[in-house]
XYZ file of C-alpha atoms in Angstrom:
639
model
C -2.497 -46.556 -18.920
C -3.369 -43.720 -21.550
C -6.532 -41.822 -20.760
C -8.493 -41.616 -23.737
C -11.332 -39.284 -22.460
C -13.027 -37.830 -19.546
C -15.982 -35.916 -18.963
C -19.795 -36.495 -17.942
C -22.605 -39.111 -18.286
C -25.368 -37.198 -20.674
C -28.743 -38.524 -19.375
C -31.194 -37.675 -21.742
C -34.623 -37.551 -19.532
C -36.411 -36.363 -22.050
C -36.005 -39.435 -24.183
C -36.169 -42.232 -21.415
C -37.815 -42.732 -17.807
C -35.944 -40.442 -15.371
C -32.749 -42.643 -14.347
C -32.400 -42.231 -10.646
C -29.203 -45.153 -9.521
C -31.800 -45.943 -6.097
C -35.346 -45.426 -7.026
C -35.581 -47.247 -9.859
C -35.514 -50.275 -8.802
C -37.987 -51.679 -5.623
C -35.231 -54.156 -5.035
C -31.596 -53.828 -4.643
C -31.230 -57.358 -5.490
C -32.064 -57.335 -9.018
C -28.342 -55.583 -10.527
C -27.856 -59.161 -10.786
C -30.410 -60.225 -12.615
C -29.745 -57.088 -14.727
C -26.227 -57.810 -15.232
C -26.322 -60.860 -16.368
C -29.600 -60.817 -18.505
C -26.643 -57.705 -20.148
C -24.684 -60.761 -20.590
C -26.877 -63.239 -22.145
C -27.595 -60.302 -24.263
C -23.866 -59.531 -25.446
C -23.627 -63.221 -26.183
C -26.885 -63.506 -28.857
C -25.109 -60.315 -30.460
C -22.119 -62.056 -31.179
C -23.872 -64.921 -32.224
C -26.414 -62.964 -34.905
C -23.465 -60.681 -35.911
C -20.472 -63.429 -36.399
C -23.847 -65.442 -38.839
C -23.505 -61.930 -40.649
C -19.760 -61.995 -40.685
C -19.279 -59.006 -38.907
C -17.265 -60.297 -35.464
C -15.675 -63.557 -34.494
C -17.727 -66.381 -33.151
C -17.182 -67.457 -29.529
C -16.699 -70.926 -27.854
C -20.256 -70.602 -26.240
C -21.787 -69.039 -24.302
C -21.063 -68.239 -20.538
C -21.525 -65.882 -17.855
C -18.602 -66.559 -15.098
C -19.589 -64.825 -11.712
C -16.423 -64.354 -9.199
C -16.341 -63.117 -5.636
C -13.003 -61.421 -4.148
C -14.159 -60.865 -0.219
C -10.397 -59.519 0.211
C -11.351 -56.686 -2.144
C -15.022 -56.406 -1.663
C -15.991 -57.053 -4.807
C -18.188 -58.903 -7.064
C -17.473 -59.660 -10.985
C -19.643 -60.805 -13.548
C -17.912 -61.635 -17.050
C -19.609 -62.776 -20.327
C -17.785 -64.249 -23.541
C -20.480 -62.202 -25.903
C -19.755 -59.421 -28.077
C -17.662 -56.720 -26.177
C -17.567 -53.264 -26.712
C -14.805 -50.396 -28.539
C -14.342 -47.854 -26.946
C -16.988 -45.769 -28.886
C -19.283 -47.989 -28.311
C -19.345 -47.866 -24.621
C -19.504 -44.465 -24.487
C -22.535 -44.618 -26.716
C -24.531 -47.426 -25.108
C -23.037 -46.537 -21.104
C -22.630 -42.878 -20.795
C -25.224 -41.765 -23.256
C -27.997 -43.441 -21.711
C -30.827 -42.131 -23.678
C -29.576 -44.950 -26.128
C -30.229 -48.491 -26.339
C -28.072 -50.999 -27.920
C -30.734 -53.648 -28.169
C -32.903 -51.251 -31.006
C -30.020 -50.841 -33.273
C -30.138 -54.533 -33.188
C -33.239 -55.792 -33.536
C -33.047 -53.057 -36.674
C -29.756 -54.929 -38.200
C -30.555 -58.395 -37.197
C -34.586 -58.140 -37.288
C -34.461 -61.603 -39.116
C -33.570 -63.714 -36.218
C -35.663 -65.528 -34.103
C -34.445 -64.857 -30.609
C -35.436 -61.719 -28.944
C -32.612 -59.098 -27.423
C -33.158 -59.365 -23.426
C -32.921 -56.007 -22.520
C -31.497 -52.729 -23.110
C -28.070 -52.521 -21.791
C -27.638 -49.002 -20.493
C -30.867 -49.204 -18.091
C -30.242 -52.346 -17.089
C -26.313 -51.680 -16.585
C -27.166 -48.701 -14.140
C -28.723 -51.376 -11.476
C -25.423 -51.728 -10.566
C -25.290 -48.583 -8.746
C -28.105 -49.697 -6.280
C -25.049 -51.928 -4.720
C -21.930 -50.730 -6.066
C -19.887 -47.722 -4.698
C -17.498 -47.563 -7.957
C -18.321 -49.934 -11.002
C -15.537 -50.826 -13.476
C -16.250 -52.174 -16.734
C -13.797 -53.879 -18.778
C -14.637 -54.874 -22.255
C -13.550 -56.354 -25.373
C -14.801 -56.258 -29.163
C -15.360 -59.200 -30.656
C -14.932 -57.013 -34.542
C -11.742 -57.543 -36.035
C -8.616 -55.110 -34.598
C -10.739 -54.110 -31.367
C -8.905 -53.329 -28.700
C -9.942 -53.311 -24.427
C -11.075 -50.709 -22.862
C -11.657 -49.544 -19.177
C -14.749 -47.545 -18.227
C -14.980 -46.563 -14.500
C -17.401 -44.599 -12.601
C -18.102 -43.905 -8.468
C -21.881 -43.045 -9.456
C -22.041 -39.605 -9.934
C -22.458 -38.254 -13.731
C -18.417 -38.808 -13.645
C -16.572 -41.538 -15.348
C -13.419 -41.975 -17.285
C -12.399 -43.800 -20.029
C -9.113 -45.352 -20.846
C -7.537 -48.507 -22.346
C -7.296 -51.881 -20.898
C -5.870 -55.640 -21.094
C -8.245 -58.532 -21.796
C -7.577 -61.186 -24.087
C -10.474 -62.583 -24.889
C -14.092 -60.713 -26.479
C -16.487 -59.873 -23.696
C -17.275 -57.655 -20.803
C -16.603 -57.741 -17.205
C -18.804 -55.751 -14.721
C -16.793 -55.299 -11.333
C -18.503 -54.033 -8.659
C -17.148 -52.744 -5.884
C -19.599 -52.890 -3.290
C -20.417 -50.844 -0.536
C -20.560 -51.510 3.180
C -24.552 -51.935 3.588
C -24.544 -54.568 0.350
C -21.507 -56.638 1.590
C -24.673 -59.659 1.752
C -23.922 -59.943 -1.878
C -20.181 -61.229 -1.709
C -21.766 -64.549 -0.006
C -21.953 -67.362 -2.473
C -25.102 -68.611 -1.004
C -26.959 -65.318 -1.376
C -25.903 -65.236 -4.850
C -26.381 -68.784 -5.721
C -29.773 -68.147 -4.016
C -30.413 -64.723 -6.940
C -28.948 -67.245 -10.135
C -31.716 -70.004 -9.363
C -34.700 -67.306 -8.670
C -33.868 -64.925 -11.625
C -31.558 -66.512 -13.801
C -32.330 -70.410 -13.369
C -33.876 -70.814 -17.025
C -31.462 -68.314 -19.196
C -30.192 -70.462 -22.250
C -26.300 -69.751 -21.373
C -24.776 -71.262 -18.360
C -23.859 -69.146 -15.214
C -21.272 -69.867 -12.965
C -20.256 -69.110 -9.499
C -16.477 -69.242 -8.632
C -16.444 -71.827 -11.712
C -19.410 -73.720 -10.982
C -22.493 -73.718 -13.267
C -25.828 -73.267 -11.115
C -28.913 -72.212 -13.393
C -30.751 -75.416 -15.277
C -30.260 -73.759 -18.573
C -33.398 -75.575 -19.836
C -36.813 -74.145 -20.211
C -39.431 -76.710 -20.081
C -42.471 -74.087 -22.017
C -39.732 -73.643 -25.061
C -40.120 -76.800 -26.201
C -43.361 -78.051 -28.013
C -45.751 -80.035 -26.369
C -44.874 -82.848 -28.811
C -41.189 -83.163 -26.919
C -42.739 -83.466 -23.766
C -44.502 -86.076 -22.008
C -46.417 -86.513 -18.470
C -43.046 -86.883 -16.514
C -41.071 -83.538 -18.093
C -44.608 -81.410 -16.773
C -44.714 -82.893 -13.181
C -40.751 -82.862 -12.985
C -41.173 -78.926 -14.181
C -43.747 -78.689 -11.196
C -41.696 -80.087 -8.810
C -38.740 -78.438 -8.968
C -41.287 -74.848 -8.881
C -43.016 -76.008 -6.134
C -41.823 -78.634 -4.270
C -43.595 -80.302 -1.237
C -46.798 -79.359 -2.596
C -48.032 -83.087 -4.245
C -48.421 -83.643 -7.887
C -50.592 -80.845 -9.758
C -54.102 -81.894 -11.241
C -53.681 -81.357 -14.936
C -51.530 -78.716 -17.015
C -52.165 -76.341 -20.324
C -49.242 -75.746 -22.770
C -49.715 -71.709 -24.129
C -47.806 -70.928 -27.181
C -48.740 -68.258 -29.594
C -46.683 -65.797 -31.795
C -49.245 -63.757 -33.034
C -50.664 -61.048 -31.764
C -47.669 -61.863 -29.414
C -45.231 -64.397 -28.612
C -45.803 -66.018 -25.415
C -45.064 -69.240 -24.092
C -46.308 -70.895 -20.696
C -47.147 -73.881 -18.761
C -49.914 -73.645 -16.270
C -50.795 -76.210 -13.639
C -54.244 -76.811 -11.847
C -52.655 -77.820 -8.013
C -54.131 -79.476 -5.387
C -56.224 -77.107 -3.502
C -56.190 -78.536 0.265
C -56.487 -75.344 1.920
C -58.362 -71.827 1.125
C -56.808 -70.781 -1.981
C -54.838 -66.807 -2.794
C -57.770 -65.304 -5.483
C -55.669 -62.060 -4.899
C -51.931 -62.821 -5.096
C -51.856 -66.039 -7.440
C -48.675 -68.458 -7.602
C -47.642 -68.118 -11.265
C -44.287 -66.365 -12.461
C -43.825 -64.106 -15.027
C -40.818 -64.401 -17.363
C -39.397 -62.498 -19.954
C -37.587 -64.241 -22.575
C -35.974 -66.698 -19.367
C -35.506 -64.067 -17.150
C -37.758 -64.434 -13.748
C -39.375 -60.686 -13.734
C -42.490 -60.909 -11.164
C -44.633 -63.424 -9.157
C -47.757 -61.430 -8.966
C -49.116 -61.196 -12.546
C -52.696 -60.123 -11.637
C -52.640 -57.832 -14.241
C -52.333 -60.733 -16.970
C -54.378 -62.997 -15.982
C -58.029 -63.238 -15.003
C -58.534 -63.180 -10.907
C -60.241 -66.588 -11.550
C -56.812 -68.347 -12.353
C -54.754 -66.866 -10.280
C -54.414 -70.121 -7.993
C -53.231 -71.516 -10.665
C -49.402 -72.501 -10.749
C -46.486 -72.535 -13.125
C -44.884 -69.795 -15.457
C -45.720 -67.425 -18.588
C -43.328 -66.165 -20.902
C -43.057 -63.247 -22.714
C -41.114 -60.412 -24.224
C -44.223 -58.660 -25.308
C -46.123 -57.744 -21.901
C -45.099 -54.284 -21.068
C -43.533 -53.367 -17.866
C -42.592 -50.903 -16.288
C -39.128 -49.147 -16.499
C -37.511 -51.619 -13.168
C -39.756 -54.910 -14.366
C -40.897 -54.974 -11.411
C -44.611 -54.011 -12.185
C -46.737 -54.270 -15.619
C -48.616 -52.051 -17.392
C -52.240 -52.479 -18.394
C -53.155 -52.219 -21.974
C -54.941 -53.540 -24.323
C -52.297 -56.151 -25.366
C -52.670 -57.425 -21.291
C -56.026 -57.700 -21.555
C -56.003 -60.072 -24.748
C -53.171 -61.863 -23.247
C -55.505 -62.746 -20.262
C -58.587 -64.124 -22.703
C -55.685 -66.029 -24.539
C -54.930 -67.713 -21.560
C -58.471 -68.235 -20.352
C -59.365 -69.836 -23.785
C -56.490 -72.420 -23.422
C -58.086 -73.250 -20.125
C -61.168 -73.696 -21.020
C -60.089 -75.706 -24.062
C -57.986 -78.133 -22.035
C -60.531 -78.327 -19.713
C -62.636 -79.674 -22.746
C -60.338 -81.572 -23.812
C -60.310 -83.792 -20.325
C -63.995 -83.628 -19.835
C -64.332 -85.824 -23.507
C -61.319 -88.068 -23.506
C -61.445 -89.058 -19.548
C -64.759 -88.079 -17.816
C -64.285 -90.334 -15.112
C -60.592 -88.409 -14.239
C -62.537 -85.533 -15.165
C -65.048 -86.585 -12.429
C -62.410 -87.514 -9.725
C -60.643 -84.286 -9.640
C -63.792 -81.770 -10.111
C -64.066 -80.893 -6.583
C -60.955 -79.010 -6.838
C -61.595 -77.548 -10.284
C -65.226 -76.388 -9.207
C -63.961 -73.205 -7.712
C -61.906 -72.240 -10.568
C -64.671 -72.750 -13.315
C -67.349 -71.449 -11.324
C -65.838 -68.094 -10.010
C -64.771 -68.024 -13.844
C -68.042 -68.746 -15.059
C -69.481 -65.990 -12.976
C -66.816 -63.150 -13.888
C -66.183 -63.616 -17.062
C -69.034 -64.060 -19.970
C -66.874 -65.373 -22.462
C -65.387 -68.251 -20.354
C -68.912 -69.157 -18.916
C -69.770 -70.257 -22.828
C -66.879 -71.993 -23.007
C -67.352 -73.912 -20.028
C -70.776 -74.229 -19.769
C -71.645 -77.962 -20.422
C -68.534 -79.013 -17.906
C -69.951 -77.417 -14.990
C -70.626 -81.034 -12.221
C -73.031 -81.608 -9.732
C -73.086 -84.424 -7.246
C -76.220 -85.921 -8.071
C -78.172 -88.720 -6.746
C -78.587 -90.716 -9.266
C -77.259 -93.859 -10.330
C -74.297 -93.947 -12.933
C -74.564 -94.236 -16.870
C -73.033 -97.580 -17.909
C -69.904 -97.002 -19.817
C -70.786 -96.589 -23.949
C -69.920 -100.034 -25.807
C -67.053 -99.681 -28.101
C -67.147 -98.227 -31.462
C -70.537 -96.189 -30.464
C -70.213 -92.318 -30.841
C -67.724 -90.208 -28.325
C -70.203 -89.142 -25.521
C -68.935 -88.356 -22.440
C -71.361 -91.195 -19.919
C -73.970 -89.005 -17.893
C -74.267 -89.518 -14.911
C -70.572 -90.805 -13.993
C -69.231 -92.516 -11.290
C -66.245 -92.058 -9.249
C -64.882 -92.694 -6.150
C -68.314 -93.367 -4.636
C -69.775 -90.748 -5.819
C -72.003 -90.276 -8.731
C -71.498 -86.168 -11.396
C -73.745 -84.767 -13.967
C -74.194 -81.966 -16.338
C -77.071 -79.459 -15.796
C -77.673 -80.585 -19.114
C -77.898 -84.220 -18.050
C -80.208 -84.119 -15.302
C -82.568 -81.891 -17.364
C -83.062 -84.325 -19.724
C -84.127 -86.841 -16.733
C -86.613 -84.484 -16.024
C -90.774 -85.423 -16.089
C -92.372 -83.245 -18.477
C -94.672 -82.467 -15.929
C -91.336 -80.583 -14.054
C -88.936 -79.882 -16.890
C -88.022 -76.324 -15.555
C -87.736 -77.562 -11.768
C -83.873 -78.207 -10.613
C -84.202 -79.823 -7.126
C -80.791 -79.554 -4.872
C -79.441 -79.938 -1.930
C -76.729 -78.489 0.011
C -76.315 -80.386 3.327
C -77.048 -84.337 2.862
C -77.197 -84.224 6.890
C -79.264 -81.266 7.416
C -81.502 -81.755 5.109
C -81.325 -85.784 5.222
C -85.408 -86.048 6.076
C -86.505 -84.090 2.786
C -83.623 -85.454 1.118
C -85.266 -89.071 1.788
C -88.566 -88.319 0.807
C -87.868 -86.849 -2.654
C -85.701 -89.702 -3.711
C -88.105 -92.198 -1.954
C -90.425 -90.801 -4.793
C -88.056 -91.424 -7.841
C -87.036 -87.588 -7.781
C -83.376 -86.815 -8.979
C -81.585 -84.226 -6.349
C -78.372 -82.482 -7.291
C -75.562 -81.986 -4.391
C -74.479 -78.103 -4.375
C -72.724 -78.532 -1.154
C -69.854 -76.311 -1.490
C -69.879 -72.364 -0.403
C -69.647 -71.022 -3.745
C -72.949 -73.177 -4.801
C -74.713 -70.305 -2.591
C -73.863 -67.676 -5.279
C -73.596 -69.809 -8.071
C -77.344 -71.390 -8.079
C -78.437 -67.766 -8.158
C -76.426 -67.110 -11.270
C -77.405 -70.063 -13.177
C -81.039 -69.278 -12.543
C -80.385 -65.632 -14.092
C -78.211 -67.072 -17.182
C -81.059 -69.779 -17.550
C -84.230 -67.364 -17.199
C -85.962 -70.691 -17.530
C -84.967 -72.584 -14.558
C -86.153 -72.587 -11.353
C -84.014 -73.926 -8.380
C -85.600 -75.389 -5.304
C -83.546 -76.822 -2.049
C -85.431 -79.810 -1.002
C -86.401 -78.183 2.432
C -87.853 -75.256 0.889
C -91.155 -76.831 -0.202
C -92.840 -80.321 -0.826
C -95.114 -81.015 -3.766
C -98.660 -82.943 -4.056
C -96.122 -85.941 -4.962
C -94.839 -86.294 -1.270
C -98.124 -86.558 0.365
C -100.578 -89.174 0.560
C -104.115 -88.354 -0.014
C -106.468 -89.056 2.390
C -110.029 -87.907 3.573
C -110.952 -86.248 6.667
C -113.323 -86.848 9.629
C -114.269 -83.867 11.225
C -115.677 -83.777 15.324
C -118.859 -82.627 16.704
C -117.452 -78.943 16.792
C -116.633 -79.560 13.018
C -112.582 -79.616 13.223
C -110.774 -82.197 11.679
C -107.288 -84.076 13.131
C -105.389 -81.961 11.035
C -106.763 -78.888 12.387
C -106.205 -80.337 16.135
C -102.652 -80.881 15.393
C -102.102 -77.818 14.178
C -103.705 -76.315 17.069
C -102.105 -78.253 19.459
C -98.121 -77.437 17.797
C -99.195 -73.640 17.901
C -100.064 -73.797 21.390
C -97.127 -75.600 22.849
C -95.123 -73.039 20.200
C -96.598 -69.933 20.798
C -94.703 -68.161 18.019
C -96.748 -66.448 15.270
C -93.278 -66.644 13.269
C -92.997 -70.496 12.923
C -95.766 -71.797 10.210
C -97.554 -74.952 11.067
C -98.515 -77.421 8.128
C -99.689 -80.786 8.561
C -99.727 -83.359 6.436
C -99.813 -86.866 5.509
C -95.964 -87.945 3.909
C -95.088 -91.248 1.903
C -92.590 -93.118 3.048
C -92.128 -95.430 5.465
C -88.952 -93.533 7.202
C -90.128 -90.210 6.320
C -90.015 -88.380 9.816
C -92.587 -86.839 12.119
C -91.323 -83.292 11.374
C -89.410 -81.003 8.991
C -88.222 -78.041 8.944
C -89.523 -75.916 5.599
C -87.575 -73.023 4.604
C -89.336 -71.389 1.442
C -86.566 -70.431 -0.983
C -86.794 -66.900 -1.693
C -86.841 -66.200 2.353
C -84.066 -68.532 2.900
C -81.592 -66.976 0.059
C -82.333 -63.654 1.467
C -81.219 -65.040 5.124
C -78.202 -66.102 3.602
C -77.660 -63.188 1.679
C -77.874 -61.308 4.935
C -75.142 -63.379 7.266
C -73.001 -63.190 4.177
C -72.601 -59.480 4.399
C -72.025 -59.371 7.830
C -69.779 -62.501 7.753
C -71.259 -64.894 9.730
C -72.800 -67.944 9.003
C -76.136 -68.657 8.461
C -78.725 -69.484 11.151
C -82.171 -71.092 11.345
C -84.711 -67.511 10.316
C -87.125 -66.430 12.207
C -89.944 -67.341 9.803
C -89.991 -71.013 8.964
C -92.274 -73.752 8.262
C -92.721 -76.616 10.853
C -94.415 -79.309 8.461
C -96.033 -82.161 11.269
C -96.027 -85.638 9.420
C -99.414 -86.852 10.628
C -98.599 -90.576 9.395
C -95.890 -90.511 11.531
C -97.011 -92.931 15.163
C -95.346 -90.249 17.274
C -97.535 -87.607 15.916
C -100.595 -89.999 15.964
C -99.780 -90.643 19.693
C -99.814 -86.959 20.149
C -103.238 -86.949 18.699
C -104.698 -89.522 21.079
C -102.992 -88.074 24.039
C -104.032 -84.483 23.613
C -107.828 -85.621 22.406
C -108.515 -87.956 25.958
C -107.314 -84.803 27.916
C -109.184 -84.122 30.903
C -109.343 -81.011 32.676
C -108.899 -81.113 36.218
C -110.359 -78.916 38.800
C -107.579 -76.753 38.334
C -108.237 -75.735 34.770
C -105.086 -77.757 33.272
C -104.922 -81.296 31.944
C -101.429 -83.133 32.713
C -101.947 -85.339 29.646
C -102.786 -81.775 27.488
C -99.513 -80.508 28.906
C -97.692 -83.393 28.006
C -98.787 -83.427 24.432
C -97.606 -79.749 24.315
C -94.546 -80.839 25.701
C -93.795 -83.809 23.126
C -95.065 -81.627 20.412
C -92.427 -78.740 21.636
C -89.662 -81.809 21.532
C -91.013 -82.456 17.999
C -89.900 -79.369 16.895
C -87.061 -79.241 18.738
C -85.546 -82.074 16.966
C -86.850 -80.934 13.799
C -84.471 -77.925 14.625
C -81.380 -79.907 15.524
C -81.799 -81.938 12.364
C -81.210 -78.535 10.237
C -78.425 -77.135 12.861
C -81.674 -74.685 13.829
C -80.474 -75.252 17.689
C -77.695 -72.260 18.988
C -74.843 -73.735 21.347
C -76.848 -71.339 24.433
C -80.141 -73.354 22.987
C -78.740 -76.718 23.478
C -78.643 -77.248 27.168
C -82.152 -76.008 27.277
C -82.997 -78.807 24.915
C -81.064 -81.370 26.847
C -82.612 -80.755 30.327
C -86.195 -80.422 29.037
C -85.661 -84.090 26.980
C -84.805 -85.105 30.085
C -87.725 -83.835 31.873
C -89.672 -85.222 29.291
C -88.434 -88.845 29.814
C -89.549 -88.756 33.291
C -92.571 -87.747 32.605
C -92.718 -90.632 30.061
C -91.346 -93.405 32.588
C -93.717 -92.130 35.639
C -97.374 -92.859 33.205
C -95.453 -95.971 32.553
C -94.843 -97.239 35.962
């Protein structure tokens, strides 16, 4: 063959990102997707330029990948546009050049977007490759092959070649250390995680192995229910059917195109890492997009595309700017406006899946301002009353408040307050643990009261935030206090000494207590299963003893100051009463039936403790053996 020129690579660092062959790129892996992104590229050239009449037009497109394991080398071939022999020593040895701008400047008409720019990408090679070989083709009229060759150093030479067909082949002959790559399953493997959605087919050893197909291209209108959860599948299989899904397309500011999925949350979910991929135009670039969108919905699953988010020079990381930032509100918005969308056409599905949306919107709600207006009147609570019935047909498009679904009954904030007395408007009752707090739970329901079910751990941060974005709202757990509506009036006999049964009571739980911490109330509760004691927990106190084990990561015990409320209607505490008020004092200055009281009255308490989880695991065989105790006692006055 006639050598037509040699000399030396001109990298122009001054003009591009410094271009070192192994510290580019993070990955060695991605030369493929590099190379054959080049292809897809060379093949939309010939395309735009043989509309314009400038080159001939191919068969198709294709990019043909071959393995030689006898030579050590692997060969990826397109059918696009080719190069002359100027031309590769333009867009290959002067690097500081990029074929892609001159054009997106000729062809800036067309729709579809150049890949990448060839040089940068071509040089990935290198990462692998211990001598690449290019051998290309020009698809413009009396072209003829040519043969570039390089071993990696600034080095090459240039000479004339055989191919009859337009296109390029990139052989690399790889070095010991990256022989993993002249395995058809590793490559096979590399086609379906980079190259799995490129428009063109790619084939290994003759075989085509991407899908070709790109579900997010298409308009929404093309697609129904079964193309989405197909699309989700194949992503992420194993992992059950996703929730719900948002279409994104936009072309101004930018062109993006997407579909995320809401998944089925069984476990705790990644708020750090997130699960959706980042394309550019097809090409697989990243799986940790934190940068684009908000931390909220990064659980969130399925893909974004776009040729307008800017990365850096490898594509393996992105660049924050302003454009990143308004790509992340797009996206939010589209949430949010799906999320809409469901809450008014199917409130009950709404309903049925909102347990797994809650920590999405709500961690949303509470980072970001703008989304918390969006989603503001979609924000559920379990509540405890009974469900709307369904509007008759032809009345106006209201979603029903409350709603019912699988045995459960969701409202609004907005609902319940307009269930409200007047007499209480401002006064959001809730409760967080239906078994904990079952006693108070009963009593304000026995009394018509509405109670909202914030039983998740979120709820703990979130109640606190609504209160602040609604200065005129006050929330109160059922345990933390009980109004003039929960107790039954009654008047009160005092003794000789002038102290009433109430005052005796209270005497007699502070005695067998002895703790200045714990709070004694008495008082008379409705109800007729309302139960002999509760444990208060005033709100303010409580929020700050929850504040506390969440910053040092523990969970949150009974605090030291409580209030023991003593249900005086309750025949337990009566019997206390009457026991510790025919107490006689024996010679040796102690009454066995006084004791006793103090010992019922201290198993009053006790249980009053369990009931809220108040009891430690260390406390527990305490309680046992005196309840045991205390039934002996019991069955010896009976005998």
């Amino acid at each position: 063959m006639t050598v037509l020129e040699q000399g030396q690579i001109q990298i122009h660092t001054e003009n591009i990102f410094p271009i070192i062959k192994k510290a580019v790129y993070s990955g060695h892996e991605v030369f493929l997707r590099e190379l054959v992104s080049n292809g897809v590229d060379a093949i939309s050239k010939r395309r735009m330029a043989a509309m314009a009449g400038d080159c001939s037009e191919g068969d198709g497109g294709t990019i043909s990948i071959r393995i030689d394991r006898e030579a050590k080398t692997l060969t990826i071939s397109d059918n696009g546009i080719g190069m002359t022999a100027d031309e590769v020593k333009r867009y290959i040895n002067q690097v500081a050049f990029s074929s892609a701008e001159d054009f997106l400047e000729k062809y800036k008409s067309e729709s579809d977007a150049i890949i990448g720019h060839f040089g940068l990408g071509f040089y990935s090679s290198f990462m692998v490759a211990s001598r690449v070989e290019l051998v290309s083709l020009s698809a413009r009229p009396q072209a003829e092959a040519v043969r570039w060759s390089c071993d990696g150093s600034p080095n090459y030479s240039l000479e004339g070649a055989e191919r009859s067909e337009p296109g390029t082949d990139v052989i690399l002959h790889l070095m010991e250390e990256e022989l993993e790559y002249i395995e058809p399953s590793r490559i096979r493997t590399l086609i379906t995680t980079y190259c799995d959605f490129l428009p063109v087919a790619v084939q290994l050893d003759g075989e085509t192995v991407n899908k070709r197909e790109a579900p997010w291209r298409k308009s929404p209108r093309d697609l129904g229910d079964d193309d989405y959860i197909a699309l989700y599948r194949y992503l992420y299989p194993f992992q059950g059917d996703p929730l719900l899904w948002v279409h994104l397309s936009t072309d101004y500011p930018y062109n993006l195109q997407g579909i995320l999925y809401f998944p089925r949350i069984t476990g705790r979910a990644d708020w750090e890492k997130g699960e959706i991929r980042l394309y550019c135009n097809q090409v697989f670039v990243s799986d940790s997009i934190k940068e684009v969108v908000p931390r909220y919905l990064l659980p969130l699953r399925g893909v974004i595309d776009s040729p307008d988010i800017p990365l850096n020079v490898s594509r393996s990381a992105l660049q924050t700017d302003r454009r990143v930032r308004s790509i992340g509100g797009f996206v939010a918005k589209k949430v949010g406006d799906r999320l809409k969308e469901l809450h008014r056409d199917e409130p009950a599905r709404y309903a049925e899946i909102w347990d797994s949306l809650a920590p999405f919107i709500k961690i949303g709600a509470m980072e970001d301002d703008k989304f918390a207006d969006q989603v503001a009147d979609l924000i559920l609570f379990g509540t405890t009353a009974a469900a709307s019935e369904p509007s008759a047909e032809g009345e106006a498009e209201v979603a029903p408040d409350p709603v019912a679904t699988d045995g459960r009954t969701y409202t609004t904030l907005a609902g319940y307050r307009g269930r409200l007395p007047a007499d209480n408007a401002t006064r959001i009752l809730y409760c967080t643990d239906e078994a904990g707090q079952a006693g108070a739970l009963a009593l304000w329901k026995g009394q018509g009261a509405e109670v909202l079910l914030a039983d998740t751990l979120i709820d703990s941060q979130f109640i606190p935030w609504l209160e602040a974005r609604h200065g005129d709202l006050r929330f109160q757990r059922v345990d933390a206090e009980l109004d003039d509506s929960l107790h039954e009036p009654e008047s009160e006999l005092a003794d000789a000494d002038g102290v009433d049964n109430g005052e005796k009571l209270r005497g007699l739980f502070k005695a067998a207590l002895a703790n200045d911490k714990i709070t004694v109330q008495v008082q008379s509760l409705k109800g007729e299963g309302s139960p002999a004691a509760l444990i208060l927990l005033p709100e303010q106190m409580r929020r700050l003893n929850d504040m506390g084990a969440l910053m040092e990561q523990r969970l949150p015990g009974l605090p030291d100051h409580h209030v023991l409320l003593v249900n005086r209607r309750h025949p337990l505490v009566e019997g206390l009463l009457k026991l510790s008020s025919g107490a006689v004092i024996t010679g040796g200055g102690s009454s066995p039936s006084l004791q006793l009281a103090e010992d019922l009255s201290r198993h009053v308490y006790e249980m009053a403790r369990l009931a809220v989880g108040g009891l430690e695991p260390n406390q527990l065989a305490g309680f046992q053996q005196r309840s045991a105790d205390l039934m002996g006692q019991l069955m010896q006055r009976g005998l």
